[in-house]
Coordinates of C-alpha atoms in Angstrom, one line a residue:
Chain S
M265 CA 64.5 148.3 -106.5
S266 CA 68.3 148.9 -107.3
L267 CA 71.1 147.7 -104.8
R268 CA 72.4 151.1 -104.6
F269 CA 69.4 152.6 -102.5
R270 CA 69.5 149.9 -100.0
P271 CA 71.6 151.9 -97.5
W272 CA 69.1 154.6 -97.9
L273 CA 66.1 152.5 -97.2
R274 CA 68.1 151.0 -94.3
G275 CA 68.5 154.3 -92.8
I276 CA 65.0 155.5 -93.1
C277 CA 63.8 152.2 -91.5
T278 CA 66.3 152.9 -88.8
I279 CA 65.0 156.3 -88.3
L280 CA 61.2 155.2 -88.5
G281 CA 62.2 152.4 -85.7
V282 CA 63.6 155.1 -83.5
L283 CA 60.7 157.4 -83.9
Q284 CA 58.3 154.6 -83.3
I285 CA 59.9 153.8 -79.9
V286 CA 60.2 157.9 -79.0
A287 CA 56.3 157.8 -80.0
V288 CA 55.8 155.2 -77.5
L289 CA 57.6 156.6 -74.8
C290 CA 55.8 159.9 -75.6
A291 CA 52.7 158.3 -75.3
F292 CA 53.6 157.4 -71.5
E293 CA 53.5 160.9 -70.5
R294 CA 50.0 161.3 -71.0
P295 CA 47.1 160.7 -67.9
A296 CA 46.1 157.0 -66.8
L297 CA 42.8 156.2 -67.8
A298 CA 42.1 153.7 -65.0
Y299 CA 41.4 154.3 -61.4
V300 CA 43.9 151.7 -60.7
D301 CA 47.6 152.3 -60.6
P302 CA 48.5 150.8 -63.7
G303 CA 52.4 150.7 -62.7
S304 CA 55.0 152.2 -65.3
G305 CA 57.1 149.4 -65.7
Y306 CA 53.8 147.1 -66.0
V307 CA 52.6 149.1 -68.7
F308 CA 55.8 149.5 -70.5
L309 CA 56.4 145.3 -70.4
Q310 CA 52.7 145.3 -71.8
V311 CA 53.5 147.4 -74.7
I312 CA 56.5 145.3 -75.6
G313 CA 54.5 142.1 -75.0
S314 CA 51.5 143.3 -77.2
M315 CA 54.2 144.3 -80.0
C316 CA 55.7 140.5 -79.6
A317 CA 52.3 139.0 -79.7
G318 CA 51.3 141.2 -82.6
S319 CA 54.2 140.3 -84.4
I320 CA 53.9 136.3 -83.7
F321 CA 49.8 136.7 -84.6
Y322 CA 51.0 138.5 -87.9
L323 CA 53.7 135.9 -88.9
R324 CA 51.7 133.0 -87.8
H325 CA 48.9 134.2 -90.3
R326 CA 51.2 134.4 -93.2
L327 CA 52.7 131.3 -92.9
R328 CA 49.4 129.6 -92.4
R329 CA 48.7 131.7 -95.6
M330 CA 51.3 130.3 -97.5
L331 CA 50.9 126.7 -96.5
G332 CA 47.3 126.9 -97.2
L333 CA 45.9 126.4 -93.8
A334 CA 44.1 130.0 -93.4
S335 CA 40.4 129.5 -92.6
D336 CA 39.3 133.1 -92.4
G337 CA 40.8 135.6 -95.0
N338 CA 39.2 138.4 -93.5
S339 CA 41.2 138.1 -90.3
E340 CA 44.7 139.0 -92.4
P341 CA 46.3 141.7 -90.8
G342 CA 46.5 144.7 -93.4
S343 CA 50.0 146.1 -94.7
D344 CA 50.2 148.6 -91.8
S345 CA 51.9 147.0 -89.0
S346 CA 49.5 145.4 -86.8
S347 CA 51.7 146.0 -83.5
S348 CA 52.6 149.9 -84.0
P349 CA 51.6 152.4 -82.1
Q350 CA 49.7 155.5 -83.8
E351 CA 50.6 158.6 -82.6
Chain N
M1443 CA 27.8 144.9 -35.2
T1444 CA 27.3 148.7 -34.1
S1445 CA 25.0 150.6 -35.9
L1446 CA 27.9 153.0 -37.3
A1447 CA 29.8 149.9 -38.8
S1448 CA 26.3 148.4 -40.1
F1449 CA 25.9 151.3 -42.2
A1450 CA 29.3 152.4 -42.9
P1451 CA 30.3 152.1 -46.7
A1452 CA 32.4 149.2 -47.0
T1453 CA 33.9 149.9 -50.6
F1454 CA 34.0 153.2 -52.3
R1455 CA 37.1 153.7 -54.1
D1456 CA 35.6 152.5 -57.3
P1457 CA 33.9 155.9 -59.0
A1458 CA 31.2 153.5 -60.9
G1459 CA 29.4 153.1 -57.4
S1460 CA 29.8 151.8 -53.6
L1461 CA 28.9 149.0 -51.3
R1462 CA 27.1 148.9 -47.7
I1463 CA 26.5 146.3 -45.5
A1464 CA 23.4 146.7 -43.2
G1465 CA 23.0 144.0 -40.6
D1466 CA 22.9 140.9 -42.9
R1467 CA 22.1 142.4 -46.0
V1468 CA 24.6 143.8 -48.7
F1469 CA 23.7 146.7 -51.0
R1470 CA 25.4 148.0 -53.9
T1471 CA 24.8 151.6 -55.3
V1472 CA 26.1 152.2 -59.0
R1473 CA 25.9 155.8 -60.3
P1474 CA 23.7 156.7 -63.1
E1475 CA 26.1 156.9 -65.8
F1476 CA 27.5 153.5 -65.2
A1477 CA 24.0 151.5 -64.5
E1478 CA 23.3 150.3 -68.2
D1479 CA 26.8 148.9 -68.5
C1480 CA 26.4 147.1 -65.0
L1481 CA 23.1 145.7 -66.1
S1482 CA 24.5 144.5 -69.4
F1483 CA 27.0 142.8 -67.5
L1484 CA 24.4 141.3 -65.1
R1485 CA 22.3 140.3 -67.7
S1486 CA 24.8 138.6 -69.9
E1487 CA 25.0 135.1 -70.4
M1488 CA 28.0 134.6 -68.7
A1489 CA 27.0 136.6 -65.6
Q1490 CA 23.9 134.5 -65.2
S1491 CA 26.0 131.1 -65.6
W1492 CA 28.4 132.3 -63.0
M1493 CA 25.9 133.1 -60.6
A1494 CA 23.9 129.9 -61.0
S1495 CA 27.5 128.0 -60.4
G1496 CA 28.0 130.2 -57.5
K1497 CA 31.4 131.8 -59.2
L1498 CA 29.9 135.2 -59.1
V1499 CA 27.8 136.6 -56.0
E1500 CA 24.1 136.2 -56.8
T1501 CA 23.1 140.0 -57.4
R1502 CA 19.4 141.0 -58.0
V1503 CA 18.3 144.4 -58.7
V1504 CA 16.5 146.5 -56.2
H1505 CA 15.6 149.8 -57.9
E1506 CA 16.1 151.0 -61.6
A1507 CA 15.5 153.9 -63.2
R1508 CA 16.8 156.3 -65.9
G1509 CA 19.1 158.7 -64.6
E1510 CA 19.1 157.7 -61.1
D1511 CA 21.2 155.4 -59.1
L1512 CA 21.2 151.9 -59.7
K1513 CA 20.5 149.7 -56.4
L1514 CA 21.7 146.2 -56.4
E1515 CA 21.4 143.6 -53.6
H1516 CA 24.0 140.9 -53.2
R1517 CA 23.6 137.8 -51.5
R1518 CA 25.6 137.6 -48.2
V1519 CA 28.4 135.2 -48.2
F1520 CA 28.3 133.6 -45.1
F1521 CA 31.4 134.4 -43.2
P1522 CA 33.8 137.1 -45.4
S1523 CA 37.5 136.4 -44.8
Y1524 CA 40.2 138.8 -46.4
P1525 CA 43.3 137.7 -48.2
W1526 CA 45.6 138.0 -45.1
E1527 CA 43.6 135.6 -43.7
W1528 CA 44.2 133.2 -46.7
T1529 CA 46.4 130.2 -47.3
P1530 CA 48.6 129.9 -50.1
G1531 CA 46.0 127.3 -51.5
Q1532 CA 43.2 129.9 -51.4
W1533 CA 45.4 132.8 -52.6
L1534 CA 45.9 130.6 -55.9
S1535 CA 42.3 129.9 -55.9
A1536 CA 41.5 133.3 -55.8
A1537 CA 44.0 134.4 -58.5
E1538 CA 42.9 131.6 -61.0
L1539 CA 39.4 132.5 -60.8
T1540 CA 40.2 136.3 -61.2
L1541 CA 41.9 135.2 -64.6
E1542 CA 39.2 132.9 -65.9
F1543 CA 36.8 135.9 -64.9
A1544 CA 39.0 138.1 -67.2
E1545 CA 39.5 135.6 -69.7
Q1546 CA 35.8 135.2 -70.0
Q1547 CA 35.2 138.9 -70.1
L1548 CA 37.2 139.1 -73.5
A1549 CA 34.9 137.3 -75.1
L1550 CA 31.8 139.3 -74.0
G1551 CA 34.0 142.6 -75.3
R1552 CA 34.6 143.5 -71.9
V1553 CA 37.6 143.9 -69.6
L1554 CA 38.4 143.6 -65.8
K1555 CA 39.1 146.9 -64.8
D1556 CA 40.3 145.7 -61.4
A1557 CA 42.4 142.6 -60.0
T1558 CA 42.7 142.5 -56.7
P1559 CA 42.2 139.6 -54.2
L1560 CA 39.7 141.8 -52.5
N1561 CA 37.2 141.2 -55.4
I1562 CA 37.0 137.5 -54.1
L1563 CA 35.6 136.1 -51.0
F1564 CA 35.1 132.3 -50.0
E1565 CA 31.7 130.4 -49.7
G1566 CA 32.9 127.3 -48.1
S1567 CA 36.3 126.4 -49.9
N1568 CA 35.0 128.0 -52.9
P1569 CA 35.9 131.3 -54.2
V1570 CA 33.4 133.7 -55.3
F1571 CA 34.1 136.6 -57.2
V1572 CA 32.1 139.6 -55.4
D1573 CA 32.6 142.7 -57.4
V1574 CA 30.3 143.2 -60.1
L1575 CA 31.6 146.4 -61.0
S1576 CA 35.0 145.4 -61.9
S1577 CA 33.9 144.5 -65.5
E1578 CA 33.6 147.1 -68.3
V1579 CA 33.3 147.5 -71.8
R1580 CA 36.3 147.0 -73.9
D1581 CA 38.2 149.2 -76.4
L1582 CA 38.4 146.4 -78.8
E1583 CA 41.7 147.7 -80.1
N1584 CA 43.5 148.6 -76.9
P1585 CA 45.7 145.6 -76.3
L1586 CA 46.9 146.9 -72.7
W1587 CA 45.3 145.5 -69.2
L1588 CA 45.2 148.6 -67.3
A1589 CA 44.6 146.0 -64.1
Y1590 CA 47.6 143.6 -64.9
G1591 CA 50.0 145.7 -62.5
Q1592 CA 47.4 145.6 -59.7
F1593 CA 47.0 141.8 -60.3
A1594 CA 50.9 141.7 -60.2
R1595 CA 51.3 143.6 -57.0
T1596 CA 48.3 141.9 -55.3
F1597 CA 48.5 138.5 -56.2
L1598 CA 51.9 137.5 -57.6
L1599 CA 54.4 139.5 -55.7
P1600 CA 52.9 138.8 -52.4
L1601 CA 53.2 135.2 -53.4
A1602 CA 56.7 135.3 -54.6
A1603 CA 57.8 137.4 -51.8
Y1604 CA 56.1 134.3 -49.7
K1605 CA 58.2 131.6 -51.7
H1606 CA 61.4 133.6 -52.2
L1607 CA 61.9 135.4 -49.1
G1608 CA 59.2 133.8 -46.7
W1609 CA 57.2 136.9 -45.9
P1610 CA 54.1 136.0 -44.5
L1611 CA 51.0 136.5 -46.5
S1612 CA 49.4 137.9 -43.8
A1613 CA 51.4 141.1 -44.5
S1614 CA 49.2 141.8 -47.0
L1615 CA 47.2 143.3 -44.2
I1616 CA 49.3 146.3 -44.4
H1617 CA 49.9 146.8 -48.1
R1618 CA 46.5 147.6 -49.7
D1619 CA 47.6 147.5 -53.2
G1620 CA 50.3 144.7 -52.5
Y1621 CA 53.7 145.1 -53.2
Q1622 CA 55.6 146.9 -55.7
P1623 CA 58.4 145.4 -57.4
S1624 CA 61.0 148.0 -55.9
E1625 CA 59.8 146.7 -52.5
I1626 CA 61.1 143.2 -53.3
Y1627 CA 63.7 143.4 -55.8
P1628 CA 66.6 145.0 -53.2
H1629 CA 65.8 141.6 -51.2
L1630 CA 66.0 138.9 -53.7
S1631 CA 69.4 136.9 -54.1
L1632 CA 70.9 137.1 -57.8
W1633 CA 69.6 134.0 -58.6
S1634 CA 66.2 134.8 -57.7
R1635 CA 65.9 137.6 -59.8
F1636 CA 66.4 136.1 -63.2
R1637 CA 64.0 133.3 -62.4
T1638 CA 60.6 132.8 -64.0
P1639 CA 58.2 134.6 -63.2
V1640 CA 60.5 136.9 -61.0
L1641 CA 62.4 138.1 -63.8
S1642 CA 59.1 139.4 -65.8
H1643 CA 57.0 140.6 -62.7
V1644 CA 59.4 142.1 -60.4
T1645 CA 63.2 142.4 -61.9
L1646 CA 62.1 144.0 -65.2
P1647 CA 59.3 146.4 -63.8
H1648 CA 61.7 147.3 -61.2
V1649 CA 64.2 148.2 -63.6
L1650 CA 61.8 150.0 -66.0
G1651 CA 59.8 151.5 -63.2
Q1652 CA 62.8 153.4 -62.3
R1653 CA 63.3 154.8 -65.7
R1654 CA 60.2 155.5 -66.5
S1655 CA 58.6 156.7 -62.6
A1656 CA 56.2 159.4 -64.0
A1657 CA 54.9 157.1 -66.7
A1658 CA 51.1 156.3 -67.4
P1659 CA 49.5 154.0 -69.9
P1660 CA 49.6 155.1 -73.8
R1661 CA 46.0 156.1 -75.1
N1662 CA 47.1 155.9 -78.6
F1663 CA 48.5 152.2 -78.6
R1664 CA 46.4 150.3 -81.0
Q1665 CA 45.9 147.1 -82.5
R1666 CA 43.8 145.3 -84.8
P1667 CA 41.0 144.0 -82.6
E1668 CA 41.7 140.5 -83.4
V1669 CA 45.5 141.2 -82.8
A1670 CA 44.7 143.1 -79.6
L1671 CA 42.2 140.1 -78.2
H1672 CA 45.1 137.8 -79.1
S1673 CA 47.7 139.8 -77.1
H1674 CA 44.9 139.8 -74.0
R1675 CA 44.8 136.1 -74.2
R1676 CA 48.6 135.8 -74.3
R1677 CA 49.0 137.8 -71.3
L1678 CA 46.1 135.6 -69.3
R1679 CA 47.9 132.4 -70.4
K1680 CA 51.2 133.6 -69.1
L1681 CA 50.0 135.3 -65.7
R1682 CA 48.4 131.8 -65.0
S1683 CA 51.7 130.1 -65.5
A1684 CA 53.0 132.8 -63.2
V1685 CA 50.7 132.2 -60.5
R1686 CA 51.4 128.5 -60.5
A1687 CA 55.0 129.0 -60.7
V1688 CA 55.2 130.8 -57.2
I1689 CA 52.9 128.8 -55.3
P1690 CA 55.4 126.5 -52.8
T1691 CA 54.8 123.2 -52.4
L1692 CA 52.8 122.1 -49.6
A1693 CA 55.2 122.9 -46.3
T1694 CA 54.9 121.3 -43.0
S1695 CA 55.0 122.5 -39.3
A1696 CA 55.0 121.1 -35.9
W1697 CA 51.3 121.5 -35.8
S1698 CA 50.4 120.5 -39.4
D1699 CA 51.7 117.2 -38.2
Y1700 CA 50.1 117.4 -34.7
P1701 CA 47.1 114.8 -35.8
Q1702 CA 50.2 112.1 -36.4
T1703 CA 52.8 113.1 -33.5
A1704 CA 50.4 113.9 -31.1
D1705 CA 51.5 111.1 -28.7
H1706 CA 49.6 112.4 -25.5
Y1707 CA 46.6 110.7 -26.9
T1708 CA 46.2 106.8 -27.3
S1709 CA 44.1 105.9 -30.2
E1710 CA 41.6 104.8 -27.7
D1711 CA 41.3 108.6 -26.5
R1712 CA 41.5 109.9 -30.0
D1713 CA 38.5 107.6 -31.0
Q1714 CA 36.5 108.6 -27.6
K1715 CA 37.2 112.2 -28.6
L1716 CA 35.8 111.6 -32.0
E1717 CA 32.9 109.6 -31.0
F1718 CA 32.1 112.5 -28.4
V1719 CA 32.3 115.4 -30.8
G1720 CA 30.8 113.5 -33.7
R1721 CA 27.5 112.2 -31.1
I1722 CA 27.0 116.0 -30.4
L1723 CA 27.1 117.3 -33.7
Y1724 CA 25.0 114.7 -35.4
T1725 CA 22.4 115.1 -32.2
A1726 CA 22.5 119.0 -31.9
R1727 CA 22.4 119.5 -35.8
P1728 CA 24.2 122.8 -35.8
E1729 CA 24.0 125.0 -38.8
R1730 CA 27.0 127.0 -38.4
V1731 CA 30.1 125.8 -36.5
L1732 CA 33.2 127.9 -35.6
D1733 CA 35.8 125.5 -34.8
I1734 CA 38.8 127.7 -33.0
G1735 CA 42.3 126.3 -33.2
G1736 CA 41.1 123.7 -35.8
N1737 CA 44.5 122.5 -36.8
T1738 CA 44.3 120.4 -39.9
G1739 CA 40.4 120.2 -39.4
E1740 CA 39.8 117.0 -38.3
Y1741 CA 36.9 118.1 -36.4
S1742 CA 35.9 120.8 -38.7
R1743 CA 35.4 118.0 -41.4
L1744 CA 33.3 115.7 -38.8
A1745 CA 31.1 119.1 -38.6
A1746 CA 30.8 119.7 -42.2
R1747 CA 29.8 115.9 -43.1
S1748 CA 27.1 116.4 -40.1
G1749 CA 25.9 119.0 -42.4
A1750 CA 27.1 122.5 -40.9
R1751 CA 28.7 125.3 -42.6
V1752 CA 32.0 125.6 -40.7
V1753 CA 34.9 128.3 -40.4
S1754 CA 38.2 126.6 -39.0
W1755 CA 40.6 129.2 -37.3
D1756 CA 44.4 128.4 -36.7
T1757 CA 47.5 130.5 -36.5
D1758 CA 49.7 127.8 -38.5
V1759 CA 49.6 128.5 -42.4
A1760 CA 50.7 124.9 -43.0
A1761 CA 48.0 123.3 -41.0
A1762 CA 45.3 125.5 -42.3
E1763 CA 46.6 125.0 -45.8
Q1764 CA 46.2 121.1 -45.3
N1765 CA 42.7 121.7 -44.0
W1766 CA 41.9 123.7 -46.8
R1767 CA 43.3 121.1 -49.4
A1768 CA 40.9 118.4 -47.5
A1769 CA 38.1 120.4 -47.8
V1770 CA 38.4 121.3 -51.5
A1771 CA 39.1 117.6 -52.1
G1772 CA 36.3 116.8 -50.3
N1773 CA 33.7 119.3 -51.3
L1774 CA 33.2 120.3 -47.8
A1775 CA 31.8 123.6 -46.6
I1776 CA 34.7 124.6 -44.6
L1777 CA 36.6 127.8 -44.6
P1778 CA 40.0 127.6 -43.1
M1779 CA 41.2 130.8 -42.3
V1780 CA 44.7 131.7 -40.7
A1781 CA 43.5 133.6 -37.6
D1782 CA 44.3 134.0 -34.1
F1783 CA 41.8 133.9 -31.5
A1784 CA 44.1 135.7 -28.9
R1785 CA 45.3 138.6 -31.7
P1786 CA 41.9 138.6 -33.6
T1787 CA 42.4 140.3 -37.3
P1788 CA 41.9 144.2 -36.4
A1789 CA 39.5 146.4 -38.6
L1790 CA 40.9 148.1 -41.6
G1791 CA 41.1 150.5 -44.0
W1792 CA 39.3 154.5 -44.2
R1793 CA 37.6 154.9 -41.0
N1794 CA 38.5 151.4 -39.7
A1795 CA 35.4 150.5 -42.0
E1796 CA 36.4 148.9 -45.1
S1797 CA 37.4 145.6 -43.5
A1798 CA 35.7 144.6 -40.3
S1799 CA 37.5 143.2 -37.4
L1800 CA 37.8 139.3 -37.3
L1801 CA 35.5 139.4 -34.2
E1802 CA 33.0 141.8 -35.6
R1803 CA 32.6 139.2 -38.3
A1804 CA 32.1 136.4 -35.9
H1805 CA 30.1 138.1 -33.2
G1806 CA 26.6 135.8 -32.9
R1807 CA 27.3 134.2 -36.4
F1808 CA 27.6 130.6 -35.1
D1809 CA 25.4 128.1 -33.0
L1810 CA 28.4 126.1 -32.1
V1811 CA 31.9 126.8 -30.9
M1812 CA 34.6 124.2 -30.8
M1813 CA 37.7 124.8 -28.8
L1814 CA 39.6 121.6 -28.6
G1815 CA 43.2 121.5 -27.3
L1816 CA 43.3 125.2 -27.0
I1817 CA 42.2 126.4 -23.6
H1818 CA 45.6 126.1 -22.0
H1819 CA 47.3 127.8 -24.9
L1820 CA 45.4 130.7 -24.6
L1821 CA 45.8 130.2 -20.8
L1822 CA 49.4 129.6 -20.9
I1823 CA 50.8 131.1 -24.0
D1824 CA 48.4 133.9 -24.3
Q1825 CA 47.8 134.4 -20.8
I1826 CA 44.0 135.3 -21.2
P1827 CA 42.3 134.8 -18.1
L1828 CA 39.7 132.1 -18.1
A1829 CA 36.8 134.4 -17.6
E1830 CA 38.2 136.5 -20.6
I1831 CA 37.8 133.1 -22.4
A1832 CA 34.4 132.3 -21.3
R1833 CA 32.8 135.8 -22.1
L1834 CA 34.3 135.7 -25.6
T1835 CA 33.4 132.2 -26.4
A1836 CA 29.8 133.2 -25.3
E1837 CA 30.0 136.4 -27.8
L1838 CA 30.6 133.9 -30.6
T1839 CA 28.1 131.3 -30.2
T1840 CA 24.3 131.8 -30.0
R1841 CA 23.6 128.1 -28.2
W1842 CA 26.4 125.2 -28.2
A1843 CA 30.1 125.0 -27.2
I1844 CA 32.2 122.2 -27.1
L1845 CA 35.2 122.8 -24.9
E1846 CA 38.1 120.5 -23.8
W1847 CA 39.7 121.3 -20.7
I1848 CA 43.3 119.7 -20.1
P1849 CA 44.4 119.7 -16.4
A1850 CA 47.6 121.2 -14.7
S1851 CA 49.2 117.5 -14.6
D1852 CA 49.1 116.9 -18.4
R1853 CA 52.3 116.9 -20.2
R1854 CA 51.3 119.5 -22.8
F1855 CA 50.2 121.9 -19.5
V1856 CA 53.5 120.9 -17.8
D1857 CA 55.5 122.1 -20.8
L1858 CA 53.9 125.1 -21.7
C1859 CA 53.5 126.0 -17.7
R1860 CA 57.4 126.4 -17.7
G1861 CA 58.1 126.6 -13.9
R1862 CA 54.9 129.1 -13.4
D1863 CA 53.4 126.7 -11.2
A1864 CA 52.5 129.6 -8.9
L1865 CA 50.5 131.1 -11.4
Y1866 CA 48.7 128.5 -13.3
G1867 CA 49.3 125.0 -11.2
H1868 CA 46.4 125.5 -9.1
L1869 CA 43.9 125.6 -12.2
N1870 CA 41.4 122.5 -12.1
E1871 CA 38.3 121.5 -13.7
F1872 CA 36.2 123.1 -10.9
G1873 CA 37.9 126.8 -11.7
F1874 CA 37.3 126.0 -15.3
L1875 CA 33.7 125.4 -14.9
N1876 CA 33.4 128.2 -12.1
A1877 CA 34.9 130.8 -14.8
F1878 CA 32.3 129.4 -17.5
S1879 CA 29.2 129.1 -15.6
E1880 CA 28.5 132.8 -15.6
F1881 CA 27.8 132.1 -19.6
F1882 CA 27.2 128.5 -19.7
S1883 CA 25.9 125.4 -18.4
P1884 CA 27.3 121.8 -19.1
V1885 CA 25.2 119.8 -20.5
S1886 CA 27.4 116.8 -21.0
R1887 CA 31.1 115.5 -19.7
K1888 CA 33.4 113.0 -21.1
A1889 CA 36.9 112.0 -19.3
L1890 CA 39.3 110.5 -21.4
S1891 CA 42.0 108.3 -20.4
N1892 CA 44.9 110.6 -20.5
G1893 CA 43.0 113.0 -18.0
R1894 CA 41.8 115.5 -20.7
V1895 CA 37.8 116.3 -20.2
L1896 CA 35.7 117.2 -23.0
F1897 CA 32.4 119.1 -22.5
L1898 CA 29.4 119.9 -24.1
M1899 CA 28.0 123.3 -23.0
L1900 CA 24.9 125.5 -23.6
R1901 CA 24.5 129.0 -23.3
N1902 CA 22.8 130.6 -20.8
H1903 CA 20.2 133.1 -21.6

């Protein structure tokens, strides 16, 4: 891809990132599924924590593949982000 | 136990079912739509091995029919205790069992749907997970643990408040769902707010919770199953570290050092007292012993080694904690509790029927009650008349009592009397025996050289 499109791409990525965060926040407004109070702050933290854990998992897996240490090709995360919320 | 209390529902908040205690038996009813899932868990290898090792309450199916309530019966734990009666070590032990249970659930494709200390009871010094309905099938693509907030509020935050603010763990009695981060946050120092794990479990949830006050968990936040599993495991690992980080180091108090600093006992007195109590325990062979004012558990351990199941009450947290640690180290059947004989834990919860009072639980449960070095405290500090002490003792034991009478000339008696000689100075051994004679008959008497007198008494029937 030519270099002059990069600012475009960066802009699109930024918008997608913002939309992703908005999507997560919108999802918070849905009713709770548990009979115990999940706690607003704790849910938000878990979402962030799960995203981080997913990213680490993904990166570690990619690194292992690069180094030829992966034991199971079936567990490779797909091209869709493994940690992104799906609205 | 009254007939009303005997049949009142003990737990009912879980929509999947309820629990009832009828006399000495514990029954759980599971609604038809949850029956199959519950049975699938109970018949899993994990549940069976946990029951065999005593970490999960033994459960048998009483009635099972399609479309009908599932009826279960649990083995009754000898003496139920509640988190507000636990030492910090018991809290840690209960938290670790909860996290271990949650971890093992993941491998079964299940998840813990509630995570509160009320899911745990103690059999002696061993924690037992008692809520078999807490396990449910997990959505394999959901990385969120909905009970995470409850675990933080009911385990982590009370422990953090105890460590950083000195708020007693017994205050959990008035906080059924633990502390909210916003209750603790304003009281923490700036330094504490940014320390691990307070930052992640108090400060950040407080700040985020303020911004998103009406938030509910997102339904469509999904991850690939292996990634979601990784997120769950990572979270449990971090929670385990967080719980260990908020356990305070072993504290001391005037009472926790009492066995070493009690200078009103010579070593000869101490040996004679141990010999007297030990001889009774090994000849009477009680099965269930209540040690009231058990301190660090010197005599509780003697009773446990003689083969009895022991419950040991003391008001001093540091002393009870030492008792607990020694019981764990020696693998002894002792349940230390932070409990006050003069101000016993009340019944709590809906209709006062969710948690039984201390005396309701103790009534007639023991065949031997020990009150060593305690009666003068009840008399002089709590101002309980001797006849009342005798009456309540008789309600707790079905057979024996080992009592220590401290004469008015004793240094400790004089210290506690603090000039109220007109009220208490006349009390003597004769008056003590007279007060107890309505309920007990003395069987054996041993006078120590320091003037204190030990009695073995047999309950009148």
